[in-house]
Each structure stands twice: as C-alpha cells, then as structure tokens.
Amino acid sequence: MTEQRQRKVRSRKSIQKGGAITVEHARQRIYEKKVKEQLLEEAREKRERTRMVNVERKMQLRAGIDARKAERTRKKDLHEFHKSNPDTEPPIGLHTEIIDPDVTQKKREEEEEADQLLAIEESGRWFENQRLESNQTIDATEGRWEVEALLAKSKVGNVIWYLVKWAGFRDEDNTWQKRDDISSDLINDFEAIRVQLLKKREQKGKIEYFAKWKGRPAGENSWEKEATISREGILEFEAK
C-alpha cells in the first residue's frame, strides 16, 4: 500500500472513530478542521508580523546606540584635533554630525502628528477660543457643545492636546483641543482613570497589554485584552 493510500486510510479511520457518521457530519468536521487550520495560519502570520516589527525596532534601537556612540567619538576627536592643531582646518569627516536615527524618527512622527492636527483644524471640525467646562451643556446654535469625555492625550512640541468626545456627535467628530482650553476638572477626571500600558505580549494568538492603573498600587497591575484598551491608548504605547 502506497504512503498516500495509507494516509487516506488513517484519515478515514480518524473520521469514523466512535462509529459510523453521516456524510453531512463528516463534511462538517472537515469544514471545522479547515477553519481551525486557517485560524492557526492567521495566528502564525500575525506572530511573524509582530516578530518582524520587533526585529525592526531592535535594529533601529541598535542603530541609534551606534550613532550616539559614534557622535561622541567624533566630538572627542574633533576636540583633540583642535587642541593639537589650532590653526589647521579639521577633516570634513570630523565636521559632519552623525545623526541619531531614533531622534530623526521621533521628529518625523511629531511632524506627522502636527500635520494631522492641522488637517483637523482646516477641515472645520475645530472649536476655537472656548474653554471647555465640566458637565458643560450649551446650545449648539451658539457654536458650543457638551463635552462627553476626554479620550486621549498627546504632546506636539511643548503643547499638550486632549482628544475631546462631544455628546451627541459621532466618533469621527472628535477633535483635539489644547490643554489651556480645557477646564482642570475635566483634565483631573481624565488623569484619575488614566491607564498606562507597560508591556505587550501575545497569548494564544491574541494581543494583551500589561496595564498600570493610575492611583492604584503596582500589585493591581494586570494583563488586559487588546479589545478592552482604547485605540488611542494602544497608539500611544506603540509610538514609544
């Protein structure tokens, strides 16, 4: 009996184990097996993508460390050259600053975030020159709305922004507002329940985050499923 034939026989035996089954039942089992295999394949692909992202990040961190080390060496060599040859122009290599790719990446991300905030402002979904008060309810015809909640926090340059959820409006109508335009009560409430994500892991194909709850002891830190964490919080964690 050929190996292929033997595999078919073993497969048939495993399907018929426990007694005869209907064709429909057999098809259902085959379908469930295919679905399970597909889910496993998707989980493997997701793990591989995560691994590649982590590898890329580690390479970037390594490049940053090497660049900072090389820059310190360059500055030291330039200083020594000036001491030994005060009247001589140093080589161009000592004049050229070695750029830290980590700093370049963070600067690029800050610029992209600033562009996003500017795009929101130019789209007309920006509420200027009005202080947002706690539990505020004002007629929308006057150009002011009720604040339902603060959802996220961001910093662009030296300016802190909060993502505002407006009562009665859709999520796509959320807007970023400067800290100075928001009452301290709203900010304190937001910070009081703020969750800080410390670590990330993958368990059985699902992403989890290790959360530190503001105002609570470290013993209450806990692993939380990705679905229970706000999208803004995850984006903030991944951007670190």
Short mmCIF file of C-alpha atoms in Angstrom, two decimals:
data_model
loop_
_atom_site.label_atom_id
_atom_site.label_comp_id
_atom_site.label_asym_id
_atom_site.label_seq_id
_atom_site.Cartn_x
_atom_site.Cartn_y
_atom_site.Cartn_z
CA MET A 1 0.00 0.00 0.00
CA THR A 2 1.42 3.35 -1.01
CA GLU A 3 2.16 6.02 1.58
CA GLN A 4 -0.52 8.28 0.07
CA ARG A 5 -3.08 5.46 0.32
CA GLN A 6 -2.08 4.79 3.93
CA ARG A 7 -2.60 8.46 4.81
CA LYS A 8 -6.09 8.31 3.28
CA VAL A 9 -6.94 5.18 5.27
CA ARG A 10 -5.67 6.71 8.52
CA SER A 11 -7.64 9.87 7.79
CA ARG A 12 -10.80 7.84 7.11
CA LYS A 13 -10.32 5.86 10.31
CA SER A 14 -9.91 9.01 12.37
CA ILE A 15 -13.13 10.41 10.90
CA GLN A 16 -15.06 7.18 11.58
CA LYS A 17 -13.69 6.72 15.10
CA GLY A 18 -16.52 6.18 17.54
CA GLY A 19 -18.89 4.67 14.98
CA ALA A 20 -20.42 5.45 11.62
CA ILE A 21 -21.25 9.08 10.86
CA THR A 22 -23.35 10.76 8.22
CA VAL A 23 -21.86 12.39 5.16
CA GLU A 24 -23.11 15.76 6.39
CA HIS A 25 -21.44 15.24 9.75
CA ALA A 26 -18.19 14.26 8.05
CA ARG A 27 -18.33 17.37 5.87
CA GLN A 28 -18.93 19.50 8.96
CA ARG A 29 -15.87 18.03 10.65
CA ILE A 30 -13.75 18.63 7.57
CA TYR A 31 -15.02 22.21 7.40
CA GLU A 32 -14.23 22.78 11.09
CA LYS A 33 -10.77 21.35 10.56
CA LYS A 34 -10.15 23.72 7.64
CA VAL A 35 -11.38 26.68 9.69
CA LYS A 36 -9.09 25.70 12.57
CA GLU A 37 -6.13 25.38 10.20
CA GLN A 38 -6.94 28.77 8.71
CA LEU A 39 -7.10 30.38 12.16
CA LEU A 40 -3.79 28.79 13.11
CA GLU A 41 -2.22 30.06 9.89
CA GLU A 42 -3.54 33.57 10.53
CA ALA A 43 -2.15 33.42 14.07
CA ARG A 44 1.24 32.31 12.73
CA GLU A 45 1.24 35.15 10.21
CA LYS A 46 0.33 37.63 12.94
CA ARG A 47 3.14 36.36 15.17
CA GLU A 48 5.56 36.65 12.27
CA ARG A 49 4.46 40.24 11.58
CA THR A 50 4.90 41.08 15.26
CA ARG A 51 8.33 39.44 15.26
CA MET A 52 9.40 41.42 12.20
CA VAL A 53 8.21 44.68 13.78
CA ASN A 54 10.16 43.85 16.95
CA VAL A 55 13.26 42.96 14.93
CA GLU A 56 12.99 46.22 13.00
CA ARG A 57 12.57 48.17 16.23
CA LYS A 58 15.58 46.44 17.81
CA MET A 59 17.66 47.21 14.73
CA GLN A 60 16.59 50.84 14.94
CA LEU A 61 17.50 50.99 18.63
CA ARG A 62 20.86 49.38 17.88
CA ALA A 63 21.48 51.88 15.09
CA GLY A 64 20.60 54.71 17.49
CA ILE A 65 23.05 53.43 20.11
CA ASP A 66 25.80 53.06 17.50
CA ALA A 67 25.08 56.54 16.10
CA ARG A 68 25.23 58.19 19.54
CA LYS A 69 28.46 56.36 20.33
CA ALA A 70 29.99 57.41 17.01
CA GLU A 71 28.88 61.02 17.54
CA ARG A 72 30.54 61.12 20.98
CA THR A 73 33.73 59.75 19.44
CA ARG A 74 33.55 62.34 16.64
CA LYS A 75 33.19 65.22 19.11
CA LYS A 76 36.06 63.89 21.20
CA ASP A 77 38.30 63.52 18.13
CA LEU A 78 37.35 67.00 16.92
CA HIS A 79 38.20 68.47 20.31
CA GLU A 80 41.56 66.68 20.35
CA PHE A 81 42.28 67.84 16.79
CA HIS A 82 41.62 71.49 17.70
CA LYS A 83 43.91 71.18 20.72
CA SER A 84 46.73 69.65 18.68
CA ASN A 85 46.22 71.72 15.50
CA PRO A 86 44.67 75.06 16.48
CA ASP A 87 45.48 76.69 13.14
CA THR A 88 44.51 73.79 10.89
CA GLU A 89 41.10 73.10 9.39
CA PRO A 90 39.91 69.66 10.58
CA PRO A 91 38.95 66.97 8.05
CA ILE A 92 35.40 67.13 6.72
CA GLY A 93 34.60 63.84 8.45
CA LEU A 94 35.09 65.46 11.85
CA HIS A 95 32.85 68.36 10.84
CA THR A 96 29.92 66.17 9.78
CA GLU A 97 27.45 65.48 12.59
CA ILE A 98 26.32 61.85 12.92
CA ILE A 99 22.53 61.84 13.06
CA ASP A 100 20.74 59.62 15.57
CA PRO A 101 18.05 57.70 13.60
CA ASP A 102 15.92 57.45 16.76
CA VAL A 103 15.79 61.24 17.04
CA THR A 104 15.05 61.54 13.32
CA GLN A 105 12.18 59.03 13.62
CA LYS A 106 10.66 60.77 16.65
CA LYS A 107 10.91 64.14 14.94
CA ARG A 108 9.22 62.71 11.84
CA GLU A 109 6.41 61.27 13.99
CA GLU A 110 5.92 64.62 15.75
CA GLU A 111 5.75 66.37 12.39
CA GLU A 112 3.19 63.83 11.12
CA GLU A 113 1.08 64.29 14.26
CA ALA A 114 1.26 68.06 13.89
CA ASP A 115 0.15 67.70 10.25
CA GLN A 116 -2.80 65.57 11.38
CA LEU A 117 -3.86 68.17 13.93
CA LEU A 118 -3.54 70.90 11.31
CA ALA A 119 -5.66 68.86 8.88
CA ILE A 120 -8.39 68.54 11.52
CA GLU A 121 -8.25 72.28 12.13
CA GLU A 122 -8.51 73.08 8.42
CA SER A 123 -11.40 70.63 7.99
CA GLY A 124 -13.59 72.91 10.10
CA ARG A 125 -14.02 70.43 12.95
CA TRP A 126 -12.09 72.66 15.33
CA PHE A 127 -13.61 74.63 18.17
CA GLU A 128 -11.54 77.75 18.83
CA ASN A 129 -11.33 80.15 21.76
CA GLN A 130 -13.76 78.45 24.09
CA ARG A 131 -12.94 76.96 27.46
CA LEU A 132 -14.43 73.51 27.98
CA GLU A 133 -16.08 73.31 31.39
CA SER A 134 -17.03 70.20 33.35
CA ASN A 135 -20.55 68.91 32.52
CA GLN A 136 -20.93 71.80 30.08
CA THR A 137 -24.20 71.96 28.14
CA ILE A 138 -24.62 74.91 25.80
CA ASP A 139 -26.86 75.47 22.78
CA ALA A 140 -25.10 74.22 19.64
CA THR A 141 -26.59 77.12 17.68
CA GLU A 142 -24.26 79.39 19.64
CA GLY A 143 -21.27 77.39 18.45
CA ARG A 144 -20.66 75.49 21.70
CA TRP A 145 -21.30 71.86 22.62
CA GLU A 146 -21.44 69.47 25.58
CA VAL A 147 -18.23 67.63 26.39
CA GLU A 148 -18.90 63.93 26.95
CA ALA A 149 -15.35 62.84 27.79
CA LEU A 150 -11.65 63.25 27.15
CA LEU A 151 -10.37 60.18 25.28
CA ALA A 152 -6.65 60.63 24.77
CA LYS A 153 -3.67 62.86 25.39
CA SER A 154 -0.91 63.92 23.01
CA LYS A 155 2.07 66.26 23.02
CA VAL A 156 3.29 68.12 19.96
CA GLY A 157 6.40 70.13 20.70
CA ASN A 158 5.70 71.84 24.03
CA VAL A 159 1.91 71.89 23.59
CA ILE A 160 -0.33 69.27 25.22
CA TRP A 161 -3.55 68.31 23.43
CA TYR A 162 -6.57 66.26 24.51
CA LEU A 163 -8.92 64.35 22.23
CA VAL A 164 -12.48 65.50 23.05
CA LYS A 165 -15.59 63.36 22.61
CA TRP A 166 -18.63 65.61 22.03
CA ALA A 167 -22.01 64.49 23.38
CA GLY A 168 -24.44 63.69 20.58
CA PHE A 169 -21.72 63.57 17.92
CA ARG A 170 -20.11 60.60 16.16
CA ASP A 171 -16.58 59.38 16.85
CA GLU A 172 -15.34 60.93 13.61
CA ASP A 173 -16.36 64.32 15.03
CA ASN A 174 -13.95 64.01 17.97
CA THR A 175 -11.45 66.88 17.98
CA TRP A 176 -8.08 67.71 19.53
CA GLN A 177 -8.08 70.69 21.91
CA LYS A 178 -5.23 72.48 23.66
CA ARG A 179 -4.80 71.84 27.39
CA ASP A 180 -5.20 75.58 28.13
CA ASP A 181 -8.70 75.48 26.61
CA ILE A 182 -9.92 72.66 28.87
CA SER A 183 -11.01 73.01 32.49
CA SER A 184 -8.85 71.45 35.20
CA ASP A 185 -11.85 69.36 36.39
CA LEU A 186 -12.07 67.54 33.07
CA ILE A 187 -8.32 67.01 32.95
CA ASN A 188 -8.18 65.74 36.54
CA ASP A 189 -11.02 63.28 35.85
CA PHE A 190 -9.21 62.05 32.75
CA GLU A 191 -5.87 61.63 34.52
CA ALA A 192 -7.53 59.92 37.53
CA ILE A 193 -8.69 56.97 35.44
CA ARG A 194 -5.81 57.02 33.00
CA VAL A 195 -4.23 53.66 32.19
CA GLN A 196 -0.53 53.39 31.42
CA LEU A 197 0.46 50.45 29.21
CA LEU A 198 3.79 48.99 30.30
CA LYS A 199 4.28 45.81 28.27
CA LYS A 200 2.81 43.81 25.42
CA ARG A 201 2.54 40.08 24.79
CA GLU A 202 0.76 37.56 22.59
CA GLN A 203 -1.22 34.77 24.24
CA LYS A 204 -2.83 32.07 22.09
CA GLY A 205 -2.79 34.37 19.08
CA LYS A 206 -4.32 37.32 20.95
CA ILE A 207 -2.57 40.54 21.95
CA GLU A 208 -2.59 41.64 25.60
CA TYR A 209 -1.19 44.72 27.35
CA PHE A 210 0.13 44.96 30.90
CA ALA A 211 -1.72 47.94 32.38
CA LYS A 212 -0.79 50.17 35.31
CA TRP A 213 -3.85 51.86 36.77
CA LYS A 214 -3.19 55.42 37.90
CA GLY A 215 -3.66 55.88 41.63
CA ARG A 216 -3.51 52.14 42.34
CA PRO A 217 -0.62 50.07 43.78
CA ALA A 218 1.66 48.11 41.48
CA GLY A 219 0.15 44.89 42.83
CA GLU A 220 -3.04 45.73 40.94
CA ASN A 221 -1.28 45.98 37.58
CA SER A 222 -2.90 43.50 35.22
CA TRP A 223 -2.82 41.98 31.74
CA GLU A 224 -5.74 43.27 29.68
CA LYS A 225 -7.01 42.08 26.31
CA GLU A 226 -6.41 44.36 23.32
CA ALA A 227 -10.17 44.77 22.80
CA THR A 228 -10.57 46.33 26.27
CA ILE A 229 -7.95 49.05 25.69
CA SER A 230 -8.79 52.24 23.83
CA ARG A 231 -7.34 52.60 20.34
CA GLU A 232 -5.73 55.89 21.35
CA GLY A 233 -4.02 54.23 24.32
CA ILE A 234 -2.61 51.50 22.10
CA LEU A 235 -1.38 54.01 19.53
CA GLU A 236 0.30 56.00 22.29
CA PHE A 237 2.01 52.83 23.60
CA GLU A 238 3.17 51.69 20.14
CA ALA A 239 4.57 55.15 19.40
CA LYS A 240 7.01 54.98 22.33
#
